[in-house]
Amino acid sequence: MASVHESLYFNPMMTNGVVHANVFGIKDWVTPYKIAVLVLLNEMSRTGEGAVSLMERRRLNQLLLPLLQGPDITLSKLYKLIEESCPQLANSVQIRIKLMAEGELKDMEQFFDDLSDSFSGTEPEVHKTSVVGLFLRHMILAYSKLSFSQVFKLYTALQQYFQNGEKKTVEDADMELTSRDEGERKMEKEELDVSVREEEVSCSGPLSQKQAEFFLSQQASLLKNDETKALTPASLQKELNNLLKFNPDFAEAHYLSYLNNLRVQDVFSSTHSLLHYFDRLILTGAESKSNGEEGYGRSLRYAALNLAALHCRFGHYQQAELALQEAIRIAQESNDHVCLQHCLSWLYVLGQKRSDSYVLLEHSVKKAVHFGLPRAFAGKTANKLMDALKDSDLLHWKHSLSELIDISIAQKTAIWRLYGRSTMALQQAQMLLSMNSLEAVNAGVQQNNTESFAVALCHLAELHAEQGCFAAASEVLKHLKERFPPNSQHAQLWMLCDQKIQFDRAMNDGKYHLADSLVTGITALNSIEGVYRKAVVLQAQNQMSEAHKLLQKLLVHCQKLKNTEMVISVLLSVAELYWRSSSPTIALPMLLQALALSKEYRLQYLASETVLNLAFAQSGKVVFMCKPSREACGGVNLVTN
């Protein structure tokens, strides 16, 4: 008995009113929606230049590409799009489709026979190699291959498509007539548009290969640059499941499913989709065709590398280290220096999370000195570090790698804040925001919803809050919440930034109970930061023994992780605690140790704060100015890489 895949491969079938012969191999097939688009193209060619203005024809030409490449949409939506571009042509298209749907089967047959005339003559209306010409030829060829029963089913589907469109048009007209309140009518229309947008893809049936590729690339681009405009996680996953039902070996669909599951922090489904992506990539031979036999090994090592990054993102550091060691082993066997360089950066990230991973990093650094990777934690001066970043920027600008340029500027913003140079950090943040706004105008798509943009805005909010401009910081956070809704993948950045600013403001106002209530939210987003701020609250409430226990545990933990900035902040808090407990002789060595670390790592802000505390300590006054860690808001990778 033939399997399901074999039956799909050899036997033409009918699903949801869509006639298709082989969903694995055929690139296009005829649907009622595409017949409507063919009617639109035919009417455009029949309409004279004087009947349609130049502006209307330009709008129609801009409308054609998404109609040809995008998924099938409802007839009412198609009428609306055409009417917005050219009302006269929309009426003609509606009449032609109505005559065909309410007529006989021979009307549809005659329509496809007449399409071939578009290529005839010395000056044809459509060139065969143009986008429209290729679409027409594909549709004519696909229609000519249909059997009589399939043609009859297609005509029945066209009639149903027309009836559903007419019913939707009548409902929309009745809704506009019955709505009296203008505000309510506007709200209902917006809700209707959202429901139609999600319905357009879900009710369209299986997509052709070109439609599927366009849909996947469009959604992947939106998830990367402007997540708010992408489909909701549930709707997108529904469409991906529909694609995979007809083509389980579609590797790109599995990868988009992996990205979609990351949005909702689903570790099981994201791991499942990622493994399926690389399995299908190897089975289909996509890598081996372009890279020879090396393609299989390349897929394996990058599969292990991506799996390590996934485990690290969800906090599974032991599994991440095992996967990373596997990626390093395969990359060394293949002599892939690019993959090893990626592994090196992830080794450092693991070195921050787990103390025993740091040994593995030091061994790898010795073998990768020729890469010249700059690291801010190594205590380099600002000029040497910026010179190293400048060499990377030259390559980014030379090859117009806008994403890497944005990341580089965000890194510089974080590094200048790490050194305590708020003016330079502010300048870099403003530069990044200006660059993104210019790129959005040129591309026509919002490019300012990336992680780099979110990190720069968080730095900007913290810089204003440090100067006491809490109103300005609130405006920046308000903009962040609009750009990155709570369910988006980068929302944790502004959530942590918001909690930290509220905490600092509550502590400055002496509202310790309010600050204590914010510690839970901070701990959920950053455990080290939460423990430190809990100790600060306990110290302010004169609970010295509890604060001392927390600070001592945190100090040992941060020293193992080599989190120098937090170590200095903890030392300052411990020194203040000893001074308040009438032990100034123990406080002074703590301050001197903090000063030595600050000068060694060129942390000017913390060094100035430590010197000020030393001056007050030696004068016999307790006016400590300890503040929470100024670690980059959520952008740990951007600070350290």
XYZ file of C-alpha atoms in Angstrom:
641
model
C 0.000 0.000 0.000
C 1.408 3.381 -0.989
C 2.363 5.787 1.784
C 0.853 9.213 2.249
C 3.879 10.884 0.694
C 3.766 8.592 -2.339
C 0.070 9.281 -2.877
C 0.744 12.995 -2.771
C 3.623 12.609 -5.200
C 1.956 10.532 -7.899
C -1.756 11.303 -7.645
C -3.256 14.750 -8.318
C -5.488 15.770 -5.449
C -7.892 18.451 -4.354
C -7.684 20.235 -1.000
C -9.702 23.238 0.182
C -10.771 24.076 -3.368
C -7.170 24.179 -4.614
C -6.107 21.959 -7.507
C -2.508 20.807 -7.325
C -0.616 17.843 -8.706
C 2.609 17.547 -6.712
C 3.214 19.735 -3.705
C 6.817 18.525 -3.507
C 7.894 19.343 -7.040
C 5.498 21.723 -8.799
C 6.295 25.410 -8.410
C 2.824 26.802 -9.082
C -0.782 25.753 -9.602
C -4.087 27.393 -10.432
C -6.338 28.680 -7.636
C -9.485 30.843 -7.707
C -7.457 33.719 -6.291
C -4.911 33.483 -9.096
C -7.724 33.459 -11.639
C -8.866 36.768 -10.122
C -5.317 38.125 -10.462
C -5.251 36.961 -14.089
C -8.504 38.867 -14.662
C -6.858 41.959 -13.181
C -3.858 41.616 -15.519
C -6.130 41.076 -18.499
C -8.172 44.180 -17.687
C -5.009 46.245 -17.246
C -3.817 45.242 -20.719
C -7.231 45.959 -22.281
C -7.597 49.379 -20.647
C -6.190 52.196 -22.740
C -3.599 54.642 -21.482
C -6.079 57.490 -21.413
C -8.639 55.609 -19.285
C -6.221 55.159 -16.367
C -4.132 58.035 -15.083
C -0.369 57.765 -14.713
C -0.583 57.821 -10.902
C -3.197 55.051 -10.857
C -1.135 52.881 -13.192
C 1.897 53.418 -10.997
C -0.051 52.329 -7.917
C -1.312 49.258 -9.780
C 2.215 48.288 -10.803
C 3.350 48.560 -7.192
C 0.410 46.393 -6.133
C 1.129 43.605 -8.622
C 4.313 42.203 -7.059
C 2.846 41.383 -3.618
C -0.260 39.990 -5.315
C 1.845 37.660 -7.470
C 4.248 36.559 -4.737
C 2.064 36.625 -1.649
C -0.395 34.000 -0.383
C -3.983 33.797 -1.579
C -6.336 36.367 -0.061
C -10.106 36.712 0.046
C -11.932 38.240 -2.904
C -13.296 41.120 -0.831
C -9.773 42.012 0.268
C -8.593 41.868 -3.343
C -11.399 44.204 -4.425
C -10.441 46.619 -1.672
C -6.762 46.682 -2.691
C -7.602 47.272 -6.357
C -10.140 49.963 -5.480
C -7.558 51.854 -3.444
C -5.297 51.943 -6.511
C -7.856 52.409 -9.310
C -11.641 52.404 -8.565
C -12.591 52.167 -12.254
C -10.523 49.032 -12.808
C -11.871 47.437 -9.615
C -15.396 47.695 -11.013
C -14.338 46.076 -14.303
C -12.586 43.213 -12.516
C -15.626 42.596 -10.328
C -17.912 42.414 -13.367
C -15.597 40.021 -15.249
C -15.299 37.646 -12.291
C -19.058 37.743 -11.713
C -19.797 36.890 -15.350
C -17.346 34.008 -15.268
C -18.546 32.603 -11.922
C -22.251 32.919 -12.738
C -21.809 31.709 -16.305
C -20.688 28.314 -17.541
C -17.509 26.258 -17.524
C -16.786 27.207 -21.122
C -16.403 30.852 -20.040
C -13.407 29.928 -17.906
C -12.025 27.780 -20.735
C -12.338 30.685 -23.167
C -10.654 33.026 -20.686
C -7.515 30.855 -20.493
C -7.486 30.447 -24.277
C -7.496 34.244 -24.676
C -4.564 34.650 -22.275
C -2.177 33.255 -24.867
C -2.935 36.215 -27.152
C -1.025 38.483 -24.754
C 2.268 37.126 -26.152
C 1.308 37.280 -29.837
C 2.179 40.024 -32.315
C 5.343 41.954 -33.106
C 4.849 44.157 -30.032
C 3.201 41.890 -27.438
C 1.379 43.352 -24.447
C 3.492 41.269 -22.063
C 7.089 40.112 -22.459
C 7.613 36.409 -21.849
C 10.604 36.921 -19.537
C 9.019 39.644 -17.380
C 7.569 38.950 -13.926
C 4.013 39.178 -15.246
C 4.918 37.151 -18.337
C 6.401 34.321 -16.297
C 3.325 34.277 -14.061
C 0.995 34.090 -17.068
C 3.004 31.288 -18.673
C 3.062 29.299 -15.422
C -0.698 29.627 -15.030
C -1.407 28.691 -18.672
C 0.890 25.668 -18.410
C -0.564 24.537 -15.071
C -4.122 24.897 -16.400
C -3.359 22.967 -19.584
C -2.093 20.000 -17.512
C -5.356 19.645 -15.579
C -7.738 16.825 -16.385
C -11.429 17.485 -17.039
C -12.424 16.507 -13.509
C -9.809 18.863 -12.082
C -11.029 21.684 -14.325
C -14.569 21.119 -13.086
C -13.402 21.166 -9.446
C -11.478 24.370 -10.127
C -14.574 26.018 -11.586
C -16.644 24.895 -8.583
C -13.986 26.380 -6.289
C -14.122 29.632 -8.289
C -17.891 29.839 -7.799
C -17.505 29.252 -4.052
C -14.701 31.838 -3.902
C -16.932 34.393 -5.632
C -19.923 33.679 -3.366
C -17.808 34.033 -0.225
C -16.430 37.318 -1.530
C -19.880 38.684 -2.317
C -21.178 37.656 1.096
C -18.230 39.396 2.793
C -18.802 42.561 0.746
C -22.470 42.675 1.757
C -21.597 42.178 5.425
C -19.069 45.021 5.287
C -21.635 47.323 3.649
C -24.276 46.485 6.247
C -21.822 47.118 9.056
C -20.985 50.575 7.729
C -24.666 51.463 7.356
C -25.696 50.302 10.820
C -22.768 51.899 12.639
C -23.749 55.308 13.973
C -21.013 56.234 16.328
C -17.893 57.190 14.397
C -15.515 56.043 17.118
C -17.173 52.645 17.422
C -17.168 52.248 13.634
C -13.443 52.922 13.502
C -12.752 50.405 16.245
C -14.860 47.708 14.596
C -13.155 48.276 11.262
C -9.700 47.902 12.820
C -10.717 44.669 14.533
C -12.150 43.427 11.238
C -8.941 44.211 9.393
C -6.878 42.233 11.900
C -9.149 39.209 11.688
C -9.124 39.315 7.889
C -5.339 39.580 7.789
C -4.940 36.390 9.814
C -7.718 34.686 7.876
C -6.147 35.478 4.512
C -3.317 33.022 4.972
C -5.090 30.404 7.063
C -7.994 29.857 4.674
C -5.911 29.865 1.507
C -4.989 26.170 1.548
C -1.525 24.866 0.596
C 0.889 27.418 -0.805
C 2.936 26.951 -3.941
C 6.706 26.800 -3.684
C 7.146 30.461 -4.621
C 4.398 31.597 -2.264
C 5.877 29.533 0.567
C 9.365 30.944 0.000
C 8.026 34.500 -0.106
C 5.944 33.941 3.028
C 8.878 32.469 4.972
C 11.338 35.187 3.936
C 8.826 37.920 4.728
C 7.996 36.580 8.192
C 11.657 35.896 9.013
C 12.554 39.469 8.041
C 9.737 40.842 10.199
C 10.766 38.717 13.182
C 14.280 40.081 12.845
C 13.564 43.757 12.161
C 9.980 44.557 13.186
C 8.351 41.805 15.218
C 5.199 43.819 15.851
C 4.233 43.562 12.161
C 4.723 39.796 11.956
C 1.927 37.299 12.534
C 1.192 36.396 16.135
C 3.062 33.316 17.423
C -0.100 31.163 17.338
C -1.116 32.261 13.824
C 2.402 31.869 12.435
C 2.789 28.405 13.938
C -0.560 27.390 12.463
C 0.617 28.402 8.993
C 3.949 26.641 9.431
C 2.200 23.451 10.505
C 0.039 23.736 7.390
C 3.158 24.073 5.214
C 4.891 21.140 6.884
C 1.788 18.986 6.519
C 2.131 19.130 2.733
C 5.947 19.169 2.676
C 7.574 17.784 5.862
C 11.050 18.154 4.342
C 10.798 21.937 3.939
C 13.907 22.872 5.958
C 13.297 26.626 5.941
C 9.846 26.151 7.498
C 11.406 24.216 10.381
C 13.899 27.032 10.980
C 11.177 29.688 11.021
C 9.278 27.478 13.460
C 12.417 27.497 15.623
C 12.517 31.312 15.579
C 8.800 31.505 16.323
C 9.082 29.180 19.328
C 11.919 31.311 20.686
C 9.464 34.234 20.842
C 7.347 32.384 23.416
C 10.324 30.761 25.209
C 9.215 27.227 24.294
C 12.403 25.250 24.842
C 11.041 21.851 23.763
C 9.454 22.990 20.491
C 12.363 25.262 19.572
C 14.887 22.448 20.096
C 12.677 20.071 18.138
C 12.387 22.490 15.194
C 16.103 23.314 15.174
C 17.111 19.650 15.009
C 14.569 19.004 12.261
C 15.938 21.949 10.274
C 19.484 20.562 10.158
C 18.218 17.010 9.571
C 16.257 18.169 6.511
C 19.158 20.327 5.369
C 21.400 17.276 5.254
C 18.771 14.940 3.785
C 17.853 17.288 0.945
C 21.515 17.828 0.084
C 21.094 21.616 -0.035
C 24.459 22.147 1.630
C 26.313 19.509 -0.353
C 25.211 20.951 -3.683
C 26.847 24.311 -2.981
C 29.806 23.183 -0.885
C 30.517 19.678 -2.155
C 31.028 16.867 0.336
C 32.080 19.467 2.900
C 28.467 20.641 3.112
C 27.426 17.737 5.350
C 30.125 18.455 7.924
C 29.338 22.147 7.796
C 25.699 21.480 8.650
C 26.702 19.218 11.537
C 29.063 21.664 13.216
C 26.739 24.620 12.826
C 23.877 22.466 14.122
C 25.889 21.810 17.282
C 26.806 25.501 17.537
C 23.185 26.638 17.227
C 22.100 24.008 19.732
C 24.678 25.347 22.187
C 23.383 28.892 21.690
C 19.829 27.668 22.256
C 20.702 25.888 25.515
C 22.660 28.921 26.710
C 19.680 31.172 26.036
C 17.449 29.004 28.219
C 20.049 28.665 30.993
C 21.049 25.041 30.302
C 24.756 25.773 30.585
C 25.994 22.195 31.017
C 24.172 21.011 27.883
C 25.387 24.142 26.077
C 29.000 23.355 26.935
C 28.671 19.760 25.699
C 27.159 20.911 22.395
C 29.840 23.595 22.046
C 32.629 21.073 22.589
C 31.115 18.944 19.840
C 31.008 21.945 17.491
C 34.644 22.774 18.285
C 35.739 19.179 17.638
C 34.036 19.024 14.224
C 35.255 22.515 13.294
C 38.856 21.603 14.171
C 38.646 18.451 12.061
C 37.364 20.543 9.131
C 39.790 23.421 9.792
C 36.873 25.869 9.858
C 38.302 29.018 11.484
C 35.059 30.971 11.077
C 33.103 28.406 13.070
C 35.868 28.304 15.689
C 35.662 32.069 16.023
C 31.924 31.827 16.698
C 32.591 29.082 19.219
C 35.146 31.292 20.943
C 32.631 34.069 21.491
C 30.095 31.625 22.930
C 32.779 30.154 25.177
C 33.209 33.547 26.759
C 29.455 33.863 27.279
C 29.519 30.489 29.035
C 32.526 31.671 31.008
C 30.340 34.408 32.457
C 27.636 31.932 33.438
C 29.727 29.087 34.818
C 33.111 29.296 36.487
C 34.389 25.922 35.204
C 33.784 26.948 31.579
C 36.369 29.707 31.924
C 39.222 27.187 31.837
C 38.030 25.938 28.450
C 37.967 29.515 27.192
C 41.572 30.209 28.225
C 42.801 27.133 26.335
C 40.902 28.228 23.227
C 42.260 31.781 23.398
C 45.828 30.481 23.235
C 45.033 28.712 19.947
C 43.152 31.687 18.471
C 45.505 34.608 19.131
C 45.756 35.319 15.403
C 42.064 36.276 15.349
C 42.815 39.387 17.450
C 39.468 39.436 19.236
C 39.243 42.511 21.504
C 37.714 42.060 24.934
C 36.745 44.890 27.268
C 37.060 42.754 30.392
C 40.796 42.278 29.765
C 41.521 45.772 31.061
C 42.602 47.317 27.778
C 42.707 51.064 27.445
C 39.924 52.756 25.524
C 42.131 53.838 22.620
C 43.474 50.308 21.998
C 40.028 48.776 22.242
C 38.467 51.328 19.901
C 41.312 50.844 17.407
C 40.561 47.117 17.375
C 36.852 47.795 16.843
C 37.701 50.291 14.102
C 39.341 47.541 12.026
C 36.145 45.509 12.227
C 34.039 48.547 11.359
C 36.043 49.118 8.176
C 35.017 45.686 6.929
C 31.396 46.242 7.985
C 31.152 49.544 6.121
C 33.043 48.201 3.109
C 30.555 45.365 2.624
C 27.505 47.397 3.782
C 26.724 45.013 6.652
C 24.155 47.228 8.334
C 23.280 44.734 11.069
C 26.908 44.343 12.151
C 27.346 48.119 12.019
C 24.427 48.533 14.409
C 25.842 45.893 16.753
C 29.263 47.562 16.686
C 27.819 50.951 17.634
C 25.778 49.343 20.413
C 28.975 47.679 21.653
C 30.745 51.029 21.749
C 27.843 52.523 23.692
C 28.083 49.754 26.284
C 31.889 49.963 26.449
C 31.905 53.727 27.029
C 29.366 53.251 29.840
C 31.566 50.490 31.240
C 34.467 52.945 31.338
C 32.231 55.598 32.918
C 32.259 58.020 29.962
C 28.583 58.978 29.800
C 29.064 61.701 27.161
C 30.699 59.307 24.684
C 28.081 56.654 25.430
C 25.322 59.177 24.768
C 26.941 60.177 21.485
C 27.167 56.573 20.262
C 23.554 55.856 21.255
C 22.312 58.925 19.379
C 24.351 57.921 16.332
C 22.722 54.486 16.262
C 19.217 55.928 16.620
C 19.837 58.379 13.784
C 21.205 55.693 11.486
C 18.206 53.460 12.016
C 15.730 56.256 11.342
C 17.437 57.069 8.015
C 17.519 53.418 6.985
C 13.789 53.029 7.742
C 12.938 55.890 5.380
C 15.008 54.455 2.538
C 13.900 50.836 2.899
C 10.254 51.527 3.598
C 10.349 49.011 6.451
C 10.894 49.700 10.140
C 14.492 48.635 10.821
C 14.657 50.085 14.331
C 13.119 47.138 16.182
C 16.324 45.138 16.419
C 18.142 44.145 19.607
C 20.844 46.778 19.009
C 18.219 49.517 18.890
C 16.617 48.243 22.096
C 19.965 48.139 23.907
C 20.827 51.691 22.780
C 17.484 53.006 24.014
C 17.937 51.247 27.359
C 21.353 52.879 27.735
C 19.761 56.211 26.888
C 17.084 55.763 29.560
C 19.670 54.813 32.185
C 21.900 57.761 31.284
C 18.993 60.149 31.836
C 18.022 58.428 35.080
C 21.586 58.685 36.423
C 21.413 62.460 35.921
C 18.079 62.627 37.763
C 16.006 63.219 34.612
C 13.419 60.567 35.425
C 10.738 62.197 33.275
C 12.961 61.930 30.198
C 13.832 58.339 31.104
C 10.116 57.544 31.366
C 9.532 58.912 27.867
C 12.292 56.716 26.479
C 10.843 53.679 28.259
C 7.383 54.521 26.937
C 8.779 54.512 23.413
C 10.507 51.190 24.123
C 7.234 49.610 25.282
C 5.541 50.698 22.061
C 8.344 49.371 19.872
C 8.795 46.134 21.811
C 5.522 44.801 23.265
C 5.753 42.588 26.374
C 5.411 39.400 24.294
C 8.285 40.289 21.928
C 11.671 38.592 22.194
C 13.590 41.749 23.204
C 11.058 42.968 25.785
C 13.191 41.690 28.684
C 15.746 44.404 27.941
C 13.452 47.323 28.747
C 11.719 45.366 31.513
C 14.994 45.061 33.415
C 15.908 48.674 32.634
C 12.519 49.887 33.884
C 12.761 47.882 37.118
C 16.276 49.165 37.825
C 15.314 52.807 37.281
C 12.243 52.462 39.503
C 14.408 50.824 42.178
C 16.992 53.624 42.120
C 14.280 56.262 42.331
C 12.585 54.511 45.259
C 15.894 54.238 47.125
C 16.663 57.912 46.540
C 13.237 58.851 47.903
C 13.672 56.617 50.954
C 10.774 54.344 49.952
C 12.481 51.118 50.938
C 9.318 49.010 50.992
C 8.601 49.998 47.401
C 12.184 49.189 46.427
C 11.901 45.806 48.149
C 8.809 44.964 46.096
C 10.779 45.629 42.889
C 13.551 43.184 43.819
C 11.431 40.172 42.823
C 10.990 41.440 39.272
C 14.685 42.285 38.936
C 15.705 38.838 40.227
C 13.473 37.134 37.653
C 15.284 38.987 34.862
C 18.820 39.035 36.312
C 19.527 36.894 39.380
C 22.878 38.517 40.275
C 21.454 42.021 40.009
C 18.441 40.981 42.091
C 20.540 39.530 44.917
C 22.707 42.636 45.044
C 19.746 44.990 45.215
C 18.118 42.831 47.887
C 21.265 43.306 49.991
C 21.146 47.073 49.374
C 17.545 47.216 50.631
C 18.366 45.142 53.732
C 21.308 47.414 54.461
C 19.110 50.504 54.146
C 16.620 48.904 56.567
C 19.460 48.309 59.087
C 19.273 44.524 58.734
C 23.056 44.288 58.717
C 23.541 40.576 59.404
C 21.222 39.458 56.596
C 22.772 41.986 54.196
C 26.292 40.837 55.116
C 25.470 37.173 54.406
C 24.026 38.005 50.984
C 26.954 40.252 50.054
C 29.562 37.688 51.066
C 27.907 34.944 49.011
C 27.503 37.296 46.071
C 31.147 38.412 46.311
C 32.447 34.838 46.126
C 30.107 34.028 43.235
C 31.066 37.127 41.206
C 34.775 36.522 41.799
C 34.384 33.033 40.330
C 32.554 34.462 37.321
C 35.111 37.313 37.082
C 32.307 39.869 37.001
C 34.612 42.739 37.939
C 32.036 45.515 37.857
C 29.736 43.712 40.278
C 32.687 42.726 42.498
C 33.593 46.408 42.930
C 29.997 47.353 43.709
C 29.753 44.580 46.312
C 33.058 45.661 47.893
C 31.736 49.205 48.259
C 28.547 47.946 49.896
C 30.487 45.675 52.273
C 32.764 48.576 53.203
C 29.757 50.738 54.015
C 28.294 47.924 56.100
C 31.530 47.592 58.134
C 31.705 51.327 58.657
C 28.157 51.471 59.949
C 28.994 48.571 62.267
C 31.827 50.634 63.791
C 34.586 48.668 62.059
C 36.372 51.330 59.977
C 39.666 49.445 59.998
C 38.053 46.582 58.065
C 36.253 48.964 55.694
C 39.415 50.692 54.451
C 41.026 47.550 52.941
C 37.773 46.844 51.125
C 37.800 50.307 49.610
C 41.455 50.013 48.613
C 40.769 46.667 46.931
C 37.837 48.220 45.034
C 40.038 51.139 43.962
C 42.762 48.802 42.708
C 40.287 46.830 40.614
C 38.725 49.998 39.233
C 42.073 51.378 38.113
C 43.232 48.036 36.711
C 40.164 47.725 34.491
C 39.945 51.475 33.725
C 36.451 51.789 35.231
C 36.574 55.530 35.756
C 33.069 55.924 37.194
C 33.575 53.291 39.890
C 37.103 54.555 40.574
C 35.829 58.099 41.187
C 33.092 56.767 43.448
C 35.606 54.698 45.417
C 37.981 57.661 45.858
C 35.107 59.778 47.116
C 34.146 57.093 49.637
C 37.776 56.822 50.756
C 37.917 60.573 51.346
C 34.794 60.496 53.472
C 35.986 57.394 55.327
C 39.323 58.960 56.231
C 37.646 62.181 57.336
C 35.472 60.217 59.732
C 32.170 60.851 57.950
C 29.881 58.169 56.556
C 28.459 59.526 53.336
C 28.737 56.483 51.097
C 27.393 56.746 47.586
C 27.107 53.103 46.609
C 24.906 52.533 43.601
C 23.679 49.418 41.823
C 25.751 47.857 39.084
C 25.914 49.871 35.867
C 26.075 46.762 33.722
C 24.636 47.229 30.237
C 20.861 46.883 30.311
C 20.178 43.311 29.276
C 22.914 43.483 26.647
C 25.505 41.253 28.319
C 26.756 39.939 24.983
C 27.055 43.446 23.583
C 29.192 44.552 26.529
C 31.550 41.619 26.579
C 32.101 40.637 22.944
